[in-house]
Structures are given as C-alpha cells and as structure tokens.
Amino acid sequence: MTDVTADLERDAGRSHGGRANPFLLVPITLFFLLLGLAVLRSPSLMTSAGIGSAIIVATPLILATYALMASVISGRGTVDLSIGPLIGFINVTLIQLYAMGILTNPIAIFVYAILLGALYQFLFALIVIYVRVQPIIVSLSGYLALSGMNLVILPRPGGMAPAFMADWGLGTSIFSPVFVILVLATIAWMLFTRTAFYTHLRLMGSDERAAYTSGVPIYVVRIGAHIISGGFAGLAAITFTALISSGDPSQGTTYTLIAVTALVLGGASLAGGRAGIFGSFLGAVNLYLITFVLATFNFGAVQSFVTNLAYGSILVISLLLTLIIPFIQRHIHNFSPVLYFVVLGVGVLGVILHATNDRDPRARTPVETEAAVVRMLEPIEPGSLYVGPLEVARPNATDMELRTRAAPFVLSALLLIVIAVFVRVAVTQSDRKTIAPAVAIVVAALVLLGAYLMRNEGAATPPVGQTENTQ
C-alpha cells in the first residue's frame, strides 16, 4: 500500500473521530444562519407539520446530491449533469407503467427505480471507460437525450402516482415513509464509507495513477461508483414522485444544477477524492432554507429570479470563504466539526425557543377591519381610449404652441453638436487630406438646415390676402 493510501485512511480515521475536515466550516455556519433567519421569519417551520413538509420537499434534493457524490469522488471531473433528467425519466416511466397496470407492487416499483438508475449509470461508466469519451461530454449528451425522451413519454405533466404513495407527500408529520427512505439511504452511505471499496474510490479520485500502481482495479471501482450513484438516483425519483403525486417531464431537470450547487456548498471537490455525507446533507438543506427564507418575502413576478440570484451569490461567497481553509489548517490543527456544530446549535436553539414560545407583551391585538366593498368602475369615454398599440393622442393647441417654442432650441442644440464634431475633425485631421469629406458633409447639413427653416417659416406665415379672406 502506498503512502497516498495510508494518508487517506488516516484522514478517514480523523474524520470519523470528529477531527479535521475544515471544509465543513462554511456549510455548518451557513446552515445555522439560514435556520435562525427562517425561524424568525416563519416560526411555523418548527412545528410538526412544518418539519414534515420540509422533509418531503428537501428529500429528493438530498438524495440527488448523494447520487452525485460517488461519481464525483471517482475523479476525472465526473459531474453527472444528467442526474436531473434521469430522475425525471424514472418518474415519467414509472407513472406510465403504473397507469398501464404493469407496476403496481411497491417492492416492484422500488426495484424498478433503483435498477433503471443503476443501468443508466452502468452504460455511462462503460462509455467513459472503453469508448474513452470525457465524462462531461457523456453527461451533457445524457442530459439532452433524457430531456427529450421525457417529453416524448409524457408530453405534459399528468398521471397519478401509485396508490400507496397517496399520503406520502402530505407532510403533516415528521415520521413519514419519505423520512424513512432518507434515513436508510444515509445509513447505507455511512456503512459504505467503512468499506475498502470506498478507500479505493477516494484513492482513485485523488490520484488515479497512484491507485493503478497500488493494484486498485480502477475500472471495477469506477463502474461500482456509477452503479451506486444510479441507485441513489432511483430513490430520489421515488421521493420526487411522492412529492408531486404525478409525472412531470420537465421539473426533474431543475435538480441538476441545484444538486451540483449543494454538493459544492457541502465542501466536495469536483476534481475528485473529497466529498462527505454530512457536508452534502448540509449543502442540500441550505439550498432548501434559502428557498424557504426567500418565500417569506414578496418579490412578486421576479421571485424565481431572486431565488436563482441567491443560489449563485451564496455559492460564490462560499467558494471565496474556502480560501481561508489553508489558514485554518495551519493554525487550528484540531478543528472539530462536531464540536463547532454543537456550539452553534446551542445558540440557534435559543433563537428557536424565543421565536416559537416567547410573545412580546407590548404587541397589540390586531384590530378587525371592515370588509372591503367591491364597486363597479365608471365607464371611460371612447374618445379617451387608444384603439391601436401605436396610436398617439392628437396634440391640442397648448401642445402645438410648446412644440413651436421648443423647435428653435432643439435645432440650435443639433447645430452646436454638428459644429463641435466638425471642429474636432478639423483639429485632428489638420495635417491630412481626409478633411474634405467632413467639410462637405457639414456644409450639406447646414444647407439642408437652412432650407428646412425657410420652409417652416414660409408655411407658418400665410399670405396677407389669405389672412384677410379668413377674417
């Protein structure tokens, strides 16, 4: 075993003991800041129904982040951009097969979702290994192909989820089947990190050549990592189906960038070799809390744009904060994420207790207001409305007088601009022969301006005989 393998095992031992891993500093801090703000904005989040609905909504994103972990750890920049359309593909095919009566047994539905996700990731790994195509190209191709196939299978949202999932998406209690799936998936990943296969996976992601020279079967490890990723994608598709209780060919694609953002926010390295269950969980929960906090504000029609802006801004700020990680590693050798989590948790617990139990005695009882009376608006005269999109109201005598008085000032301003341009050209081109065209243009403009002024003056002053006849 090489020194790299020994270092990985030593790091893993420290992380299990609650030491090292300063990359969790940012997600832990952000989690408690967002949680405190969310509780202050909406104390109902800490009720049974609030926590239950949060679990229902956040679980598909958390499992999608888990699905990205194995492939990202394997290295080569393997960021599976097709994870969102894959979740949508499993969702729409599951709904269609259930509608045809092919899949009705809960066990068969779970097996189908997990095997379909694993089969896609197996083909993904074979193309990367044996065809030797870059993983980013394969993932982008899969993203486009699956997005189109989803729309072919189910052109628009519809269908019904299996009957046993009818109550899963209600979110009225904390302990729901979706919560059980999340707990079992988390425990499964934690047990997976105890195996030698996970050590080989991290070694391959950190240095594939060193792993190969150490005797690690890198092809088998890479294929196994993709199969594990597909299994978690199948679980994410099941929880997503329970959330929306139907099929949606386009909603699943939104999980791609959000899951990648959650993974990076949790301290994972897209170059490979580093990702953790705790950081990925916090990254996904942080994105949910961002959405929840922004939903408490009223941004109107730009709500979705503000949410995306918040995602991007917090991601950039978090990446910038990771620049201080080397400083922490040099000066804080025994940083404990667990202890840091507990310390911040105690402080936020006080905020939660204050927001949910305390009541300001100075708060006034809201006064009941009278019901609003809806009245019909008075009709508008037809002459006051514009009948065409480009129609302009006819100017009255006051408007015409203002235009007549403003015309000399406008023409004078244009004339000054022309003279300034002419002087500028004359000064810069004084030693060249290219000034002749500029002089000709200026002279022509002045002639046209004079003719326009004389024409308007003649039209504005009618002949004397015509004036007398008018009188």
Short mmCIF file of C-alpha atoms in Angstrom, two decimals:
data_model
loop_
_atom_site.label_atom_id
_atom_site.label_comp_id
_atom_site.label_asym_id
_atom_site.label_seq_id
_atom_site.Cartn_x
_atom_site.Cartn_y
_atom_site.Cartn_z
CA MET A 1 0.00 0.00 0.00
CA THR A 2 1.37 3.41 -0.96
CA ASP A 3 1.76 6.50 1.17
CA VAL A 4 -1.28 8.07 -0.52
CA THR A 5 -3.47 5.19 0.65
CA ALA A 6 -2.10 5.47 4.16
CA ASP A 7 -2.83 9.19 4.23
CA LEU A 8 -6.39 8.60 3.07
CA GLU A 9 -7.00 6.03 5.76
CA ARG A 10 -5.51 8.35 8.39
CA ASP A 11 -7.73 11.22 7.23
CA ALA A 12 -10.76 8.95 7.30
CA GLY A 13 -9.94 7.94 10.85
CA ARG A 14 -9.65 11.55 11.96
CA SER A 15 -12.93 12.46 10.29
CA HIS A 16 -14.76 9.58 11.99
CA GLY A 17 -13.33 10.77 15.27
CA GLY A 18 -14.77 14.22 14.76
CA ARG A 19 -11.47 15.94 13.93
CA ALA A 20 -10.03 17.71 10.89
CA ASN A 21 -12.12 18.37 7.76
CA PRO A 22 -12.25 22.18 7.97
CA PHE A 23 -14.24 22.25 4.72
CA LEU A 24 -17.36 21.74 6.84
CA LEU A 25 -16.86 25.15 8.43
CA VAL A 26 -18.74 27.03 5.70
CA PRO A 27 -21.79 24.72 5.35
CA ILE A 28 -22.24 24.46 9.12
CA THR A 29 -22.09 28.23 9.58
CA LEU A 30 -24.44 28.86 6.68
CA PHE A 31 -26.87 26.22 7.93
CA PHE A 32 -27.34 27.80 11.34
CA LEU A 33 -27.54 31.33 9.93
CA LEU A 34 -30.27 30.31 7.49
CA LEU A 35 -32.09 28.21 10.08
CA GLY A 36 -32.19 31.08 12.55
CA LEU A 37 -33.41 33.51 9.91
CA ALA A 38 -36.04 31.03 8.68
CA VAL A 39 -37.42 30.51 12.18
CA LEU A 40 -37.55 34.25 12.85
CA ARG A 41 -39.38 34.84 9.57
CA SER A 42 -41.75 31.89 10.00
CA PRO A 43 -41.88 30.17 13.43
CA SER A 44 -44.26 27.57 11.98
CA LEU A 45 -41.21 25.84 10.49
CA MET A 46 -40.51 24.29 13.90
CA THR A 47 -43.93 22.66 14.17
CA SER A 48 -44.60 19.03 13.32
CA ALA A 49 -46.27 19.95 10.05
CA GLY A 50 -43.52 22.43 9.19
CA ILE A 51 -40.70 19.94 9.73
CA GLY A 52 -42.68 17.24 7.93
CA SER A 53 -43.24 19.39 4.85
CA ALA A 54 -39.57 20.41 4.89
CA ILE A 55 -38.55 16.74 4.85
CA ILE A 56 -40.89 15.96 1.96
CA VAL A 57 -39.59 18.86 -0.15
CA ALA A 58 -35.88 18.56 0.67
CA THR A 59 -35.50 14.76 0.46
CA PRO A 60 -35.39 14.49 -3.38
CA LEU A 61 -32.66 17.14 -3.46
CA ILE A 62 -30.69 15.44 -0.67
CA LEU A 63 -30.83 12.07 -2.41
CA ALA A 64 -29.89 13.64 -5.74
CA THR A 65 -26.85 15.14 -4.01
CA TYR A 66 -25.99 11.69 -2.60
CA ALA A 67 -26.25 10.31 -6.14
CA LEU A 68 -23.65 12.79 -7.35
CA MET A 69 -21.21 12.03 -4.55
CA ALA A 70 -19.97 8.64 -5.70
CA SER A 71 -19.29 9.73 -9.28
CA VAL A 72 -17.66 12.99 -8.17
CA ILE A 73 -15.34 11.19 -5.74
CA SER A 74 -14.20 8.89 -8.58
CA GLY A 75 -12.33 11.78 -10.21
CA ARG A 76 -11.80 12.86 -13.83
CA GLY A 77 -14.18 15.74 -13.22
CA THR A 78 -17.15 13.36 -13.38
CA VAL A 79 -20.02 15.71 -12.62
CA ASP A 80 -23.14 13.95 -13.87
CA LEU A 81 -25.23 16.72 -15.40
CA SER A 82 -27.86 14.17 -16.42
CA ILE A 83 -28.90 13.40 -12.84
CA GLY A 84 -31.94 15.69 -13.05
CA PRO A 85 -33.32 14.31 -16.35
CA LEU A 86 -32.58 10.78 -15.07
CA ILE A 87 -34.82 11.44 -12.07
CA GLY A 88 -37.47 12.78 -14.42
CA PHE A 89 -37.08 9.76 -16.74
CA ILE A 90 -37.64 7.31 -13.89
CA ASN A 91 -40.59 9.40 -12.75
CA VAL A 92 -42.45 9.54 -16.09
CA THR A 93 -41.80 5.88 -16.97
CA LEU A 94 -42.96 4.82 -13.51
CA ILE A 95 -46.19 6.80 -13.89
CA GLN A 96 -46.87 5.39 -17.36
CA LEU A 97 -46.16 1.79 -16.34
CA TYR A 98 -48.39 2.17 -13.29
CA ALA A 99 -51.18 3.58 -15.47
CA MET A 100 -50.91 0.52 -17.75
CA GLY A 101 -51.11 -1.81 -14.74
CA ILE A 102 -47.61 -3.24 -15.20
CA LEU A 103 -46.12 -1.85 -11.98
CA THR A 104 -48.47 -1.98 -9.01
CA ASN A 105 -46.49 -3.76 -6.29
CA PRO A 106 -44.49 -1.38 -4.02
CA ILE A 107 -41.49 -3.71 -3.98
CA ALA A 108 -41.53 -3.94 -7.78
CA ILE A 109 -41.67 -0.15 -8.04
CA PHE A 110 -38.64 0.29 -5.76
CA VAL A 111 -36.69 -2.40 -7.61
CA TYR A 112 -37.59 -0.88 -10.98
CA ALA A 113 -36.50 2.63 -9.98
CA ILE A 114 -33.19 1.52 -8.47
CA LEU A 115 -32.33 -0.89 -11.32
CA LEU A 116 -33.19 1.66 -14.01
CA GLY A 117 -30.95 4.27 -12.42
CA ALA A 118 -28.15 1.73 -11.95
CA LEU A 119 -28.47 0.53 -15.57
CA TYR A 120 -28.14 4.06 -16.94
CA GLN A 121 -25.08 4.76 -14.80
CA PHE A 122 -23.58 1.41 -15.85
CA LEU A 123 -23.86 2.41 -19.51
CA PHE A 124 -22.42 5.81 -18.57
CA ALA A 125 -19.37 4.15 -16.99
CA LEU A 126 -18.84 1.79 -19.96
CA ILE A 127 -18.80 4.72 -22.40
CA VAL A 128 -16.33 6.66 -20.25
CA ILE A 129 -14.01 3.68 -19.71
CA TYR A 130 -13.98 1.82 -23.01
CA VAL A 131 -15.01 4.45 -25.58
CA ARG A 132 -12.76 6.93 -23.75
CA VAL A 133 -15.09 9.90 -24.02
CA GLN A 134 -14.77 12.70 -21.49
CA PRO A 135 -17.33 12.33 -18.66
CA ILE A 136 -18.62 15.88 -19.12
CA ILE A 137 -19.46 15.11 -22.78
CA VAL A 138 -21.27 11.90 -21.85
CA SER A 139 -23.22 13.60 -19.07
CA LEU A 140 -24.24 16.52 -21.29
CA SER A 141 -25.35 14.12 -24.03
CA GLY A 142 -27.36 12.17 -21.49
CA TYR A 143 -28.92 15.40 -20.21
CA LEU A 144 -30.16 16.35 -23.68
CA ALA A 145 -31.24 12.82 -24.64
CA LEU A 146 -33.16 12.14 -21.45
CA SER A 147 -34.82 15.57 -21.52
CA GLY A 148 -36.17 14.83 -24.99
CA MET A 149 -37.23 11.29 -24.12
CA ASN A 150 -39.14 12.54 -21.07
CA LEU A 151 -41.23 14.84 -23.26
CA VAL A 152 -41.88 12.02 -25.73
CA ILE A 153 -43.03 9.64 -23.00
CA LEU A 154 -45.15 12.25 -21.20
CA PRO A 155 -45.69 15.45 -23.22
CA ARG A 156 -47.20 17.35 -20.29
CA PRO A 157 -47.47 16.91 -16.51
CA GLY A 158 -50.13 14.42 -15.59
CA GLY A 159 -50.90 10.93 -14.44
CA MET A 160 -51.34 9.57 -10.96
CA ALA A 161 -48.76 8.27 -8.54
CA PRO A 162 -49.18 4.74 -7.13
CA ALA A 163 -51.93 4.43 -4.56
CA PHE A 164 -49.57 3.61 -1.69
CA MET A 165 -47.80 6.97 -2.29
CA ALA A 166 -51.02 8.98 -1.92
CA ASP A 167 -50.30 10.04 1.67
CA TRP A 168 -46.52 10.32 1.38
CA GLY A 169 -46.48 13.85 0.04
CA LEU A 170 -48.82 15.39 2.59
CA GLY A 171 -46.03 16.33 5.00
CA THR A 172 -48.33 16.51 8.02
CA SER A 173 -45.99 14.56 10.31
CA ILE A 174 -42.25 14.13 10.74
CA PHE A 175 -42.14 10.33 10.66
CA SER A 176 -43.27 9.51 7.15
CA PRO A 177 -42.15 6.88 4.61
CA VAL A 178 -40.08 9.55 2.85
CA PHE A 179 -38.25 10.23 6.11
CA VAL A 180 -37.57 6.50 6.49
CA ILE A 181 -36.13 6.36 2.96
CA LEU A 182 -33.86 9.32 3.73
CA VAL A 183 -32.62 7.78 6.99
CA LEU A 184 -31.96 4.37 5.42
CA ALA A 185 -30.14 5.96 2.47
CA THR A 186 -27.96 8.00 4.83
CA ILE A 187 -27.14 4.95 6.95
CA ALA A 188 -26.34 2.95 3.83
CA TRP A 189 -23.85 5.58 2.66
CA MET A 190 -22.24 5.78 6.11
CA LEU A 191 -21.79 2.00 6.10
CA PHE A 192 -20.37 2.23 2.59
CA THR A 193 -17.67 4.63 3.82
CA ARG A 194 -16.44 1.88 6.19
CA THR A 195 -15.57 -0.48 3.33
CA ALA A 196 -12.28 -0.94 1.48
CA PHE A 197 -14.09 -0.13 -1.76
CA TYR A 198 -14.66 3.43 -0.54
CA THR A 199 -10.96 3.79 0.31
CA HIS A 200 -10.06 2.63 -3.21
CA LEU A 201 -12.62 5.07 -4.61
CA ARG A 202 -11.09 8.02 -2.77
CA LEU A 203 -7.61 6.95 -3.76
CA MET A 204 -8.63 6.73 -7.41
CA GLY A 205 -10.25 10.16 -7.26
CA SER A 206 -7.20 11.73 -5.61
CA ASP A 207 -4.59 10.13 -7.89
CA GLU A 208 -5.72 7.58 -10.45
CA ARG A 209 -2.17 6.67 -11.49
CA ALA A 210 -1.13 6.02 -7.90
CA ALA A 211 -4.25 3.89 -7.41
CA TYR A 212 -3.41 1.86 -10.51
CA THR A 213 0.17 1.26 -9.41
CA SER A 214 -1.11 0.23 -5.97
CA GLY A 215 -3.15 -2.56 -7.51
CA VAL A 216 -6.57 -0.94 -7.30
CA PRO A 217 -8.89 -2.25 -10.08
CA ILE A 218 -9.80 1.24 -11.27
CA TYR A 219 -12.26 0.05 -13.94
CA VAL A 220 -14.23 -2.02 -11.44
CA VAL A 221 -14.18 0.77 -8.88
CA ARG A 222 -15.39 3.34 -11.40
CA ILE A 223 -18.22 1.11 -12.60
CA GLY A 224 -19.22 0.37 -9.00
CA ALA A 225 -19.25 4.08 -8.15
CA HIS A 226 -21.61 4.80 -11.05
CA ILE A 227 -23.92 1.93 -10.10
CA ILE A 228 -24.15 3.26 -6.54
CA SER A 229 -24.92 6.69 -7.95
CA GLY A 230 -27.72 5.21 -10.06
CA GLY A 231 -29.26 3.51 -7.03
CA PHE A 232 -29.47 6.77 -5.13
CA ALA A 233 -30.93 8.44 -8.23
CA GLY A 234 -33.69 5.82 -8.23
CA LEU A 235 -34.51 6.59 -4.59
CA ALA A 236 -34.55 10.31 -5.41
CA ALA A 237 -37.01 9.62 -8.24
CA ILE A 238 -39.33 7.72 -5.88
CA THR A 239 -39.37 10.54 -3.34
CA PHE A 240 -39.84 13.06 -6.16
CA THR A 241 -42.85 11.10 -7.40
CA ALA A 242 -44.27 11.05 -3.89
CA LEU A 243 -43.76 14.81 -3.65
CA ILE A 244 -45.66 15.78 -6.80
CA SER A 245 -48.02 12.71 -6.83
CA SER A 246 -47.88 12.63 -10.63
CA GLY A 247 -45.50 12.64 -13.56
CA ASP A 248 -43.61 15.73 -14.74
CA PRO A 249 -41.20 15.56 -17.71
CA SER A 250 -39.52 18.91 -17.06
CA GLN A 251 -39.47 19.52 -13.31
CA GLY A 252 -36.80 16.89 -12.68
CA THR A 253 -34.24 18.73 -14.81
CA THR A 254 -34.12 21.53 -12.26
CA TYR A 255 -32.41 19.18 -9.81
CA THR A 256 -29.21 19.04 -11.88
CA LEU A 257 -27.72 22.44 -11.14
CA ILE A 258 -29.25 22.59 -7.66
CA ALA A 259 -27.70 19.24 -6.71
CA VAL A 260 -24.30 20.27 -8.08
CA THR A 261 -24.55 23.53 -6.14
CA ALA A 262 -25.46 21.66 -2.96
CA LEU A 263 -22.52 19.29 -3.44
CA VAL A 264 -20.02 22.14 -3.84
CA LEU A 265 -21.63 24.04 -0.98
CA GLY A 266 -21.08 20.98 1.21
CA GLY A 267 -17.31 21.09 0.71
CA ALA A 268 -16.92 18.49 -2.05
CA SER A 269 -14.16 18.80 -4.63
CA LEU A 270 -15.31 18.49 -8.24
CA ALA A 271 -11.79 17.36 -9.12
CA GLY A 272 -12.42 14.16 -7.17
CA GLY A 273 -11.29 12.48 -4.00
CA ARG A 274 -13.27 14.54 -1.48
CA ALA A 275 -16.97 14.51 -0.57
CA GLY A 276 -18.81 13.65 2.61
CA ILE A 277 -22.31 12.66 3.61
CA PHE A 278 -22.55 15.33 6.30
CA GLY A 279 -21.42 18.18 4.07
CA SER A 280 -23.65 17.08 1.18
CA PHE A 281 -26.63 16.84 3.51
CA LEU A 282 -25.98 20.34 4.86
CA GLY A 283 -25.48 21.73 1.36
CA ALA A 284 -28.86 20.41 0.19
CA VAL A 285 -30.63 21.59 3.35
CA ASN A 286 -29.03 25.03 2.98
CA LEU A 287 -30.47 25.39 -0.51
CA TYR A 288 -33.90 24.43 0.79
CA LEU A 289 -33.60 27.00 3.58
CA ILE A 290 -32.61 29.67 1.05
CA THR A 291 -35.78 28.94 -0.91
CA PHE A 292 -37.86 28.92 2.28
CA VAL A 293 -36.49 32.23 3.55
CA LEU A 294 -36.96 33.96 0.20
CA ALA A 295 -40.52 32.64 0.03
CA THR A 296 -41.33 34.62 3.18
CA PHE A 297 -40.62 37.83 1.23
CA ASN A 298 -42.86 39.09 -1.52
CA PHE A 299 -40.83 39.67 -4.67
CA GLY A 300 -43.79 39.36 -6.99
CA ALA A 301 -43.15 38.15 -10.52
CA VAL A 302 -39.36 38.06 -10.03
CA GLN A 303 -39.48 35.53 -7.17
CA SER A 304 -37.78 32.74 -9.16
CA PHE A 305 -35.10 35.10 -10.47
CA VAL A 306 -34.29 36.30 -6.95
CA THR A 307 -34.02 32.68 -5.81
CA ASN A 308 -31.56 31.85 -8.58
CA LEU A 309 -29.61 35.01 -7.75
CA ALA A 310 -29.40 33.92 -4.13
CA TYR A 311 -28.21 30.44 -5.14
CA GLY A 312 -25.42 31.84 -7.27
CA SER A 313 -24.39 34.55 -4.81
CA ILE A 314 -24.18 32.23 -1.81
CA LEU A 315 -22.27 29.66 -3.87
CA VAL A 316 -19.70 32.25 -4.95
CA ILE A 317 -19.35 33.63 -1.42
CA SER A 318 -18.93 30.11 -0.03
CA LEU A 319 -16.23 29.31 -2.58
CA LEU A 320 -14.44 32.53 -1.66
CA LEU A 321 -14.64 31.65 2.01
CA THR A 322 -12.94 28.33 1.29
CA LEU A 323 -9.81 30.36 0.52
CA ILE A 324 -9.31 30.71 4.26
CA ILE A 325 -9.27 26.92 4.71
CA PRO A 326 -5.45 26.67 4.36
CA PHE A 327 -5.11 29.32 7.08
CA ILE A 328 -7.39 27.28 9.35
CA GLN A 329 -5.42 24.13 8.65
CA ARG A 330 -2.17 25.86 9.63
CA HIS A 331 -3.36 27.50 12.83
CA ILE A 332 -6.18 25.23 14.00
CA HIS A 333 -4.87 21.69 13.91
CA ASN A 334 -7.62 20.10 15.98
CA PHE A 335 -10.72 21.69 14.43
CA SER A 336 -13.74 19.56 15.32
CA PRO A 337 -16.81 19.94 13.06
CA VAL A 338 -18.95 18.11 15.63
CA LEU A 339 -17.98 20.49 18.44
CA TYR A 340 -18.46 23.52 16.18
CA PHE A 341 -21.88 22.16 15.18
CA VAL A 342 -22.90 21.69 18.81
CA VAL A 343 -21.76 25.18 19.85
CA LEU A 344 -23.67 26.91 17.05
CA GLY A 345 -26.62 24.60 17.61
CA VAL A 346 -26.98 25.75 21.21
CA GLY A 347 -27.10 29.38 20.12
CA VAL A 348 -29.64 28.76 17.36
CA LEU A 349 -31.71 26.64 19.75
CA GLY A 350 -32.16 29.74 21.91
CA VAL A 351 -33.35 31.67 18.86
CA ILE A 352 -35.81 28.89 18.01
CA LEU A 353 -37.21 28.80 21.56
CA HIS A 354 -37.58 32.58 21.56
CA ALA A 355 -39.32 32.68 18.18
CA THR A 356 -41.72 29.83 18.91
CA ASN A 357 -42.58 30.36 22.60
CA ASP A 358 -41.96 33.97 23.58
CA ARG A 359 -44.57 36.65 22.92
CA ASP A 360 -43.97 40.37 23.21
CA PRO A 361 -46.41 41.76 25.84
CA ARG A 362 -46.32 45.11 24.07
CA ALA A 363 -47.76 43.54 20.93
CA ARG A 364 -51.21 44.87 20.22
CA THR A 365 -54.15 42.72 19.33
CA PRO A 366 -54.89 43.15 15.65
CA VAL A 367 -57.94 45.29 15.07
CA GLU A 368 -60.56 43.83 12.83
CA THR A 369 -61.00 45.86 9.70
CA GLU A 370 -64.18 46.33 7.79
CA ALA A 371 -64.74 44.15 4.79
CA ALA A 372 -63.82 45.75 1.52
CA VAL A 373 -66.72 46.71 -0.73
CA VAL A 374 -66.29 45.97 -4.41
CA ARG A 375 -67.81 48.64 -6.65
CA MET A 376 -68.11 48.94 -10.37
CA LEU A 377 -65.78 51.41 -12.06
CA GLU A 378 -67.28 54.26 -14.00
CA PRO A 379 -67.20 53.75 -17.77
CA ILE A 380 -64.48 55.57 -19.71
CA GLU A 381 -65.44 57.65 -22.71
CA PRO A 382 -64.50 56.01 -26.02
CA GLY A 383 -62.69 59.14 -27.17
CA SER A 384 -60.25 58.85 -24.25
CA LEU A 385 -59.07 55.39 -25.16
CA TYR A 386 -56.41 54.39 -27.67
CA VAL A 387 -57.65 51.81 -30.13
CA GLY A 388 -54.23 50.88 -31.55
CA PRO A 389 -51.00 49.87 -29.82
CA LEU A 390 -49.01 52.60 -31.63
CA GLU A 391 -51.71 55.28 -31.70
CA VAL A 392 -50.79 58.64 -30.16
CA ALA A 393 -53.26 61.19 -28.91
CA ARG A 394 -53.83 64.19 -31.17
CA PRO A 395 -51.99 67.23 -29.75
CA ASN A 396 -54.09 70.18 -28.63
CA ALA A 397 -53.35 73.90 -29.05
CA THR A 398 -51.13 74.03 -25.94
CA ASP A 399 -49.00 71.13 -27.14
CA MET A 400 -48.60 72.70 -30.57
CA GLU A 401 -47.51 76.01 -29.00
CA LEU A 402 -44.94 74.26 -26.82
CA ARG A 403 -43.59 72.38 -29.80
CA THR A 404 -43.28 75.59 -31.80
CA ARG A 405 -41.38 77.34 -29.00
CA ALA A 406 -39.10 74.34 -28.40
CA ALA A 407 -38.21 73.79 -32.06
CA PRO A 408 -35.54 76.58 -32.23
CA PHE A 409 -33.82 75.27 -29.10
CA VAL A 410 -33.73 71.72 -30.43
CA LEU A 411 -32.38 72.84 -33.79
CA SER A 412 -29.78 75.04 -32.08
CA ALA A 413 -28.62 72.11 -29.96
CA LEU A 414 -28.28 69.91 -33.04
CA LEU A 415 -26.38 72.67 -34.81
CA LEU A 416 -23.97 73.03 -31.89
CA ILE A 417 -23.33 69.29 -31.91
CA VAL A 418 -22.59 69.35 -35.64
CA ILE A 419 -20.22 72.30 -35.23
CA ALA A 420 -18.43 70.59 -32.32
CA VAL A 421 -17.94 67.43 -34.35
CA PHE A 422 -16.70 69.47 -37.30
CA VAL A 423 -14.18 71.37 -35.14
CA ARG A 424 -12.97 68.10 -33.61
CA VAL A 425 -12.41 66.55 -37.03
CA ALA A 426 -10.75 69.70 -38.34
CA VAL A 427 -8.27 69.75 -35.42
CA THR A 428 -7.38 66.03 -35.52
CA GLN A 429 -7.14 65.84 -39.33
CA SER A 430 -5.48 69.20 -39.97
CA ASP A 431 -2.33 67.60 -41.40
CA ARG A 432 -4.14 65.16 -43.66
CA LYS A 433 -6.19 65.28 -46.82
CA THR A 434 -9.14 63.39 -45.36
CA ILE A 435 -10.84 66.52 -44.02
CA ALA A 436 -12.55 67.28 -47.36
CA PRO A 437 -15.40 64.72 -46.91
CA ALA A 438 -16.12 66.05 -43.42
CA VAL A 439 -16.31 69.62 -44.73
CA ALA A 440 -18.68 68.55 -47.48
CA ILE A 441 -20.95 66.76 -45.02
CA VAL A 442 -21.08 69.74 -42.66
CA VAL A 443 -21.80 72.19 -45.48
CA ALA A 444 -24.57 69.97 -46.85
CA ALA A 445 -26.09 69.65 -43.37
CA LEU A 446 -26.09 73.42 -42.91
CA VAL A 447 -27.70 73.95 -46.34
CA LEU A 448 -30.43 71.42 -45.56
CA LEU A 449 -30.99 73.00 -42.15
CA GLY A 450 -31.37 76.46 -43.69
CA ALA A 451 -33.81 75.18 -46.30
CA TYR A 452 -35.86 73.46 -43.61
CA LEU A 453 -36.03 76.64 -41.52
CA MET A 454 -37.06 78.79 -44.51
CA ARG A 455 -39.74 76.23 -45.47
CA ASN A 456 -41.21 76.16 -41.97
CA GLU A 457 -41.12 79.96 -41.70
CA GLY A 458 -42.96 80.30 -45.02
CA ALA A 459 -45.58 77.75 -44.02
CA ALA A 460 -46.12 79.39 -40.63
CA THR A 461 -46.66 82.92 -42.15
CA PRO A 462 -49.65 82.84 -44.53
CA PRO A 463 -50.05 85.45 -47.29
CA VAL A 464 -51.80 88.70 -46.46
CA GLY A 465 -54.67 88.12 -48.86
CA GLN A 466 -55.36 84.69 -47.41
CA THR A 467 -55.39 86.15 -43.92
CA GLU A 468 -57.92 88.82 -44.90
CA ASN A 469 -60.17 86.30 -46.61
CA THR A 470 -60.06 84.14 -43.49
CA GLN A 471 -61.11 87.07 -41.36
#
